[in-house]
Coordinates of C-alpha atoms in Angstrom, one line a residue:
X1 CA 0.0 0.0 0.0
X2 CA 2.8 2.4 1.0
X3 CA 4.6 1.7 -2.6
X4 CA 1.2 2.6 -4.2
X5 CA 1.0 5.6 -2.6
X6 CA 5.1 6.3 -3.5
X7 CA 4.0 5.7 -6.6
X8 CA 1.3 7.9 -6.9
X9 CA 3.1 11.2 -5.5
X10 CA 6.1 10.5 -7.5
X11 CA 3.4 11.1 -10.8
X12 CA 2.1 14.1 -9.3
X13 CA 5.7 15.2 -7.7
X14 CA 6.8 17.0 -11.1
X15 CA 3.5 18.5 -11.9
X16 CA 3.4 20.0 -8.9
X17 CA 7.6 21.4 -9.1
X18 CA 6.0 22.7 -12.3
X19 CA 2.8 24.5 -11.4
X20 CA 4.8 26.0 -8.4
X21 CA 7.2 27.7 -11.3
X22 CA 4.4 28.5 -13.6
X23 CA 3.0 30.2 -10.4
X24 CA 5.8 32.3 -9.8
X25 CA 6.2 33.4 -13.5
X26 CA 2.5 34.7 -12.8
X27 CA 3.0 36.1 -9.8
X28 CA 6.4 38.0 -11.0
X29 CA 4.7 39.4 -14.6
X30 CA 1.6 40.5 -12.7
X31 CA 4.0 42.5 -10.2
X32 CA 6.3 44.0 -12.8
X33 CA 3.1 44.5 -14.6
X34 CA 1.8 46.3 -11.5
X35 CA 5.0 48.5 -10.8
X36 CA 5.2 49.6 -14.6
X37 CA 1.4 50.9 -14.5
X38 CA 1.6 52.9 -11.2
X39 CA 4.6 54.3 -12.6
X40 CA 3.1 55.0 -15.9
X41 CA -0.1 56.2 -13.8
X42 CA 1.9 58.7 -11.4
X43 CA 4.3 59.8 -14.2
X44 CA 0.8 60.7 -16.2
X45 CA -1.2 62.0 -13.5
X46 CA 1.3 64.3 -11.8
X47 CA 2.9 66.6 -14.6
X48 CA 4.7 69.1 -12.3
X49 CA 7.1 70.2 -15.1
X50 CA 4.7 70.8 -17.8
X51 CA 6.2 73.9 -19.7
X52 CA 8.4 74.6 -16.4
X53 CA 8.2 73.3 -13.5
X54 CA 9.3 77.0 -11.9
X55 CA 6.9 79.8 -12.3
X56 CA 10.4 82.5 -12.5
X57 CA 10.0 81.1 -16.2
X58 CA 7.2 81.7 -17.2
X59 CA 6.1 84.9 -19.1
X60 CA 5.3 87.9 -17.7
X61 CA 2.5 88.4 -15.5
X62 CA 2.5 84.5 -14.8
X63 CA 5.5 84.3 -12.7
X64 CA 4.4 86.1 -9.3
X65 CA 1.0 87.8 -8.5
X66 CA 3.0 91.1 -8.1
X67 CA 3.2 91.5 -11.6
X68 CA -0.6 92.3 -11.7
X69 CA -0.2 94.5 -8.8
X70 CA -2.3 92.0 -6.5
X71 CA -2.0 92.7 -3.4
X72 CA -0.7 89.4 -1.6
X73 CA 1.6 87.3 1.0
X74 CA 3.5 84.1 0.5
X75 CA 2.5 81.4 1.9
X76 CA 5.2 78.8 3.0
X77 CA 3.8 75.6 4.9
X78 CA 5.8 73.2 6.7
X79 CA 4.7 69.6 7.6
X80 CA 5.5 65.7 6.2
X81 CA 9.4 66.8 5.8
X82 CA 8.7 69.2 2.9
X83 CA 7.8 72.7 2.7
X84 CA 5.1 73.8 0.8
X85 CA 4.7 77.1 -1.5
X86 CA 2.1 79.3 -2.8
X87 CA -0.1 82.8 -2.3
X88 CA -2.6 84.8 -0.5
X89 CA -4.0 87.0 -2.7
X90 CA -5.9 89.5 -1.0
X91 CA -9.1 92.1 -1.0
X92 CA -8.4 95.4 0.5
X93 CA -11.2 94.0 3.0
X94 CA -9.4 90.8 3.2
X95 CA -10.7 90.6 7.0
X96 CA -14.2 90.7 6.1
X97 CA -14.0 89.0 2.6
X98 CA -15.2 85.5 1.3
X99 CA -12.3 83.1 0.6
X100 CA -12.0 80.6 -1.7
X101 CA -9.3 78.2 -1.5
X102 CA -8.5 76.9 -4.7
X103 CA -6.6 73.8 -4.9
X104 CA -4.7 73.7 -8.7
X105 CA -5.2 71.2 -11.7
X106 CA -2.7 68.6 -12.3
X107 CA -0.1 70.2 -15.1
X108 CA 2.1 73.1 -14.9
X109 CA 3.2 75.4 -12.0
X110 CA 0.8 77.5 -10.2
X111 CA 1.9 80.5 -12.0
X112 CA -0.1 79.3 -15.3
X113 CA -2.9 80.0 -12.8
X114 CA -2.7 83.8 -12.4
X115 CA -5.0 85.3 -15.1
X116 CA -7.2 83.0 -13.2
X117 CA -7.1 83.9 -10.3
X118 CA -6.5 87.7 -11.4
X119 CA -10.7 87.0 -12.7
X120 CA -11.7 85.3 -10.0
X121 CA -9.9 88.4 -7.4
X122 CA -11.9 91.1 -9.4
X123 CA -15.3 89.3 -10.4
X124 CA -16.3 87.3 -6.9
X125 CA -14.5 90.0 -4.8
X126 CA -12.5 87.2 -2.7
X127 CA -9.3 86.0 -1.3
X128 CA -8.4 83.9 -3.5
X129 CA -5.8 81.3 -2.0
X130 CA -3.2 79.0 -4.2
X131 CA -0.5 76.6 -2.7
X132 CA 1.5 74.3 -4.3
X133 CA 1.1 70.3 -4.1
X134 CA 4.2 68.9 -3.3
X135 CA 6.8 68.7 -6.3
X136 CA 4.9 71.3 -7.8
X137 CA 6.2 75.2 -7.7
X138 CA 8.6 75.4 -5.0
X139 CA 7.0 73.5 -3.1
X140 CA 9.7 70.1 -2.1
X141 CA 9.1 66.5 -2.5
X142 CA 7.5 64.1 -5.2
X143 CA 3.3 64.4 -5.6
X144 CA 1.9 60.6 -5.1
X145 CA -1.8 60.4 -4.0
X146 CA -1.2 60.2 -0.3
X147 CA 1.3 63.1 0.1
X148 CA -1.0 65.4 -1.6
X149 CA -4.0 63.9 0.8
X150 CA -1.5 65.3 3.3
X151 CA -0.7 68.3 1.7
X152 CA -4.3 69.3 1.2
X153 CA -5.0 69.0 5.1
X154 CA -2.0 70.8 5.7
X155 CA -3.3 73.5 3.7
X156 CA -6.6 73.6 4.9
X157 CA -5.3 73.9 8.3
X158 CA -3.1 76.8 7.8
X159 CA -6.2 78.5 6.3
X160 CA -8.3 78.4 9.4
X161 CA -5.5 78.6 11.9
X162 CA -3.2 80.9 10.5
X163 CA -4.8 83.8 7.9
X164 CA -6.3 86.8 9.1
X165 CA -9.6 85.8 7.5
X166 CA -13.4 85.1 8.4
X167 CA -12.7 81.9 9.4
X168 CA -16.7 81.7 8.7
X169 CA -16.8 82.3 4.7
X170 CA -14.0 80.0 3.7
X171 CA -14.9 77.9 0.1
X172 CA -12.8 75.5 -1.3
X173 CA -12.7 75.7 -5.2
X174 CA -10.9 72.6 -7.2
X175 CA -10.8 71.8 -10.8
X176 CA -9.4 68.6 -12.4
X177 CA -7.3 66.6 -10.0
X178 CA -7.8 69.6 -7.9
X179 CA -11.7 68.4 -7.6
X180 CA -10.5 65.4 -6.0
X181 CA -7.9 67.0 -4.0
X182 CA -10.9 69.9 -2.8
X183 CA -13.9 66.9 -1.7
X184 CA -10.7 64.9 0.2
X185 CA -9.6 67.8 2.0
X186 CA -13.4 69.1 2.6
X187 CA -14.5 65.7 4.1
X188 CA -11.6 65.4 6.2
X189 CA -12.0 69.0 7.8
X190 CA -15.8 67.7 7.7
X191 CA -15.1 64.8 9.5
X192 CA -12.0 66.5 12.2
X193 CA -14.4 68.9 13.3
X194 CA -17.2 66.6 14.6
X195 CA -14.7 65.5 17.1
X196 CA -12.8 69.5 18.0
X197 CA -16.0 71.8 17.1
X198 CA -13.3 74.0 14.8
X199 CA -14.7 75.8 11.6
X200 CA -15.5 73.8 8.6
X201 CA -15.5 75.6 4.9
X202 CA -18.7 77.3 4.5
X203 CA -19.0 75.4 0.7
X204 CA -17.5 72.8 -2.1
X205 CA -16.7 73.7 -5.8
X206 CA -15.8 70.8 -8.2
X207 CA -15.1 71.6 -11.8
X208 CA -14.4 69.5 -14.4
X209 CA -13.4 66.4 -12.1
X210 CA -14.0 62.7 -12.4
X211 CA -15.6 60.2 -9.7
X212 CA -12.4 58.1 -9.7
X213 CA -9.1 57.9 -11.8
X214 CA -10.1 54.5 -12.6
X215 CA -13.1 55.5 -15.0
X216 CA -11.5 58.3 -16.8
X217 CA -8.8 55.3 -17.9
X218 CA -12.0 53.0 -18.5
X219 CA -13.6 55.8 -20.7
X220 CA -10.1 55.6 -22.9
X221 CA -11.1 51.6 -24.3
X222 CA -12.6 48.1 -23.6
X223 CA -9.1 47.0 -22.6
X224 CA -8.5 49.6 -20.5
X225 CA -12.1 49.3 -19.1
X226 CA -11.6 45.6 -17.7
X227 CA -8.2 46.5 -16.4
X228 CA -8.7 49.4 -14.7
X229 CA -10.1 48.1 -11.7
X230 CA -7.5 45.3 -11.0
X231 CA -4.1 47.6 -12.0
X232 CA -5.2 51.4 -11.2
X233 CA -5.1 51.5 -7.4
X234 CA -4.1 55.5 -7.0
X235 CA -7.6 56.2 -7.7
X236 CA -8.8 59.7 -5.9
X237 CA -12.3 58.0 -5.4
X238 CA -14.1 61.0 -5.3
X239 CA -17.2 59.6 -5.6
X240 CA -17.4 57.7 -2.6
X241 CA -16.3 61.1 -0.5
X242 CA -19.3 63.2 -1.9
X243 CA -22.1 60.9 -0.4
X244 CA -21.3 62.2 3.0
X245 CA -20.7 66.0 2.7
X246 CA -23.1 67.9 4.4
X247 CA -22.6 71.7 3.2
X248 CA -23.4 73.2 -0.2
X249 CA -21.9 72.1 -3.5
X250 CA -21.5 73.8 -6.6
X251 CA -20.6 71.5 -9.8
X252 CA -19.3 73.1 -12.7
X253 CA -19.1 70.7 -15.8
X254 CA -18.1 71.5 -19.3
X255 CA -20.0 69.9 -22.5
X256 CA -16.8 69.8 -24.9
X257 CA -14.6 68.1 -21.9
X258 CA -12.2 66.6 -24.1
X259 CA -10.0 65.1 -21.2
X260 CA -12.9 63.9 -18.5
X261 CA -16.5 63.1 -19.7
X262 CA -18.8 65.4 -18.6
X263 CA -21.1 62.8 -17.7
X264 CA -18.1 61.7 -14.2
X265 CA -19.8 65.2 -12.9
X266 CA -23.2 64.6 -13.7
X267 CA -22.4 61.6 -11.5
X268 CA -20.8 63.3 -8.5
X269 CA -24.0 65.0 -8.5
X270 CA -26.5 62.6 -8.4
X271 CA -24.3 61.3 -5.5
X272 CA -24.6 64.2 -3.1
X273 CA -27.3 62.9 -1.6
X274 CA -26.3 64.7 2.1
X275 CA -25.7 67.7 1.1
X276 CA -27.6 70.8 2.3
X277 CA -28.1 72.1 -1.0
X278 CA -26.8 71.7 -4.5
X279 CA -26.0 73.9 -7.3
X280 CA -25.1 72.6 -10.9
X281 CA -23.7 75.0 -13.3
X282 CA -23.4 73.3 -17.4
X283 CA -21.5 74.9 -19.7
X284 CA -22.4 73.4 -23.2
X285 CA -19.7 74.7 -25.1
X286 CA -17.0 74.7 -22.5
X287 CA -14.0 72.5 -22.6
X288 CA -11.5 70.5 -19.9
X289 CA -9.7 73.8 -19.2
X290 CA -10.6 77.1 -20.2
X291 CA -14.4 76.6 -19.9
X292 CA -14.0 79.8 -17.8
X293 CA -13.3 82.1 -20.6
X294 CA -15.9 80.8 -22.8
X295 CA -18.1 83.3 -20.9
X296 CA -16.6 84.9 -18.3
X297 CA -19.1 86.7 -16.7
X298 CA -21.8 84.5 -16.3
X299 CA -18.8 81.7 -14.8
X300 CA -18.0 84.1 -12.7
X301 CA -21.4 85.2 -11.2
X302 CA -22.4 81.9 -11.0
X303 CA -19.2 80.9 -8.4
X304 CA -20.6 84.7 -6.5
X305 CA -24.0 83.6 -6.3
X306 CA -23.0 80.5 -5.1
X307 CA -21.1 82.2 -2.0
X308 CA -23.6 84.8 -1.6
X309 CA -26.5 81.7 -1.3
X310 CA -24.6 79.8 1.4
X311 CA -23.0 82.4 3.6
X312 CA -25.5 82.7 5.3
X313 CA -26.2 79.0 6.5

């Protein structure tokens, strides 16, 4: 009996060496497979450098808000073992003012952004405050997912605790990546201040944003769309953060999105189902990035209508 059974493992013996290797074959290509993708993913999501990483070369009037005679303060936030960069830009008022915090797209230095904010300064009538994510700018370190999770608390919390601001009108404004980076550092100030009763930002803005990484890759093709949610793990799932935020939102989609289908907002919408109230603002003709120009004033009144709505909640 015992040489039957000898027998028998000796057949299955090999097979076994065999599927052990195969295994590990597996196992390896699906890991290099996953390394190459996140890098591919965080090399394509995080474009720092984009026509200069450093705002001191851009053109002029896009290197410092001093060369459109804002008046302004740097801003320069330590925390996580970087430093992070950017600008207060402020109303002659600034003490009594609304302020938006806007938290930047994903390509190019925050300098790109002052015609932007220039608009936004002189048609809302706010503060309009602009930091860095780490690796962007000035601002030290290398942007991954959960360093600019950090980074966006880190900035939140300098707003409240450290400018001389109505804590009680604060608005956090983000577009693109900055959408996602906006809901996780809203919820998160949301959630902190059940437990320390501190001051939570009066409002949300998304604009041209996506519910999660994953499905903008999806939208590209089929391949893509069964892969996605097996390979693309630094996913900004927005759209399981907006379910539970409680004050106002204002979404602001764009028809001719040509980098995130308009329809991702139309979702985020439909899943702010807490929310006190909600505001949608469709521009038909709009695309991914300068949807703001297409008709500046009416952008532009929408975002003041917003803030004059809510303030008062």
């Amino acid at each position: 009996m015992n040489e039957r059974l000898k027998k028998i493992v000796m057949q299955f013996s090999p097979q076994s060496g065999q599927i052990k290797q195969v295994a590990k074959k597996v196992i390896l290509y699906f890991g290099c497979l996953f390394l190459v993708v996140n890098f591919v993913q965080w090399k394509l999501l995080y474009l720092p450098s984009i026509d200069g990483q450093f705002s001191q070369n851009n053109y002029h009037q896009f290197r410092s808000p001093q060369e459109r005679n804002l008046p302004f303060e740097d801003i320069e936030i330590q925390h996580d073992g970087i430093i992070l960069k950017g600008w207060f830009i402020k109303q002659q008022n600034y003490q009594t003012s609304p302020t938006v915090v806007f938290f930047h797209e994903n390509a190019g230095n925050i300098g790109w952004r002052l015609e932007y904010a220039n608009q936004y300064y002189n048609q809302v009538k706010c503060n309009f405050v602009i930091v860095a994510y780490r690796g962007y700018n000035y601002s030290t370190g290398t942007p991954h997912q959960n360093g600019i999770q950090k980074d966006a608390e880190a900035i939140t919390n300098y707003v409240f605790n450290n400018l001389n601001i109505d804590k009680t009108n604060v608005y956090a404004h983000g577009r693109s990546l900055g959408g996602a980076v906006a809901s996780y550092a809203f919820y998160k100030r949301q959630e902190n201040v059940k437990k320390t009763g501190d001051l939570q930002y009066k409002g949300l803005i998304i604009e041209n944003s996506f519910t999660k990484v994953a499905d903008v890759v999806a939208n590209m093709n089929r391949l893509f769309k069964i892969l996605a949610p097996f390979i693309f793990f630094n996913t900004w799932k927005t759209i399981d953060i907006i379910p539970y935020i409680l004050n106002p939102i204002l979404f602001i989609s764009s028809g001719r999105d040509e980098v995130i289908p308009h329809q991702q907002m139309f979702s985020l919408s439909e899943a702010a189902k807490s929310t006190k109230q909600k505001f949608n603002y469709h521009i038909p003709l709009g695309d991914h990035n300068s949807n703001w120009n297409y008709n500046q004033s009416e952008y532009f009144t929408n975002i003041k209508n917003f803030i004059k709505q809510t303030s008062q909640l």
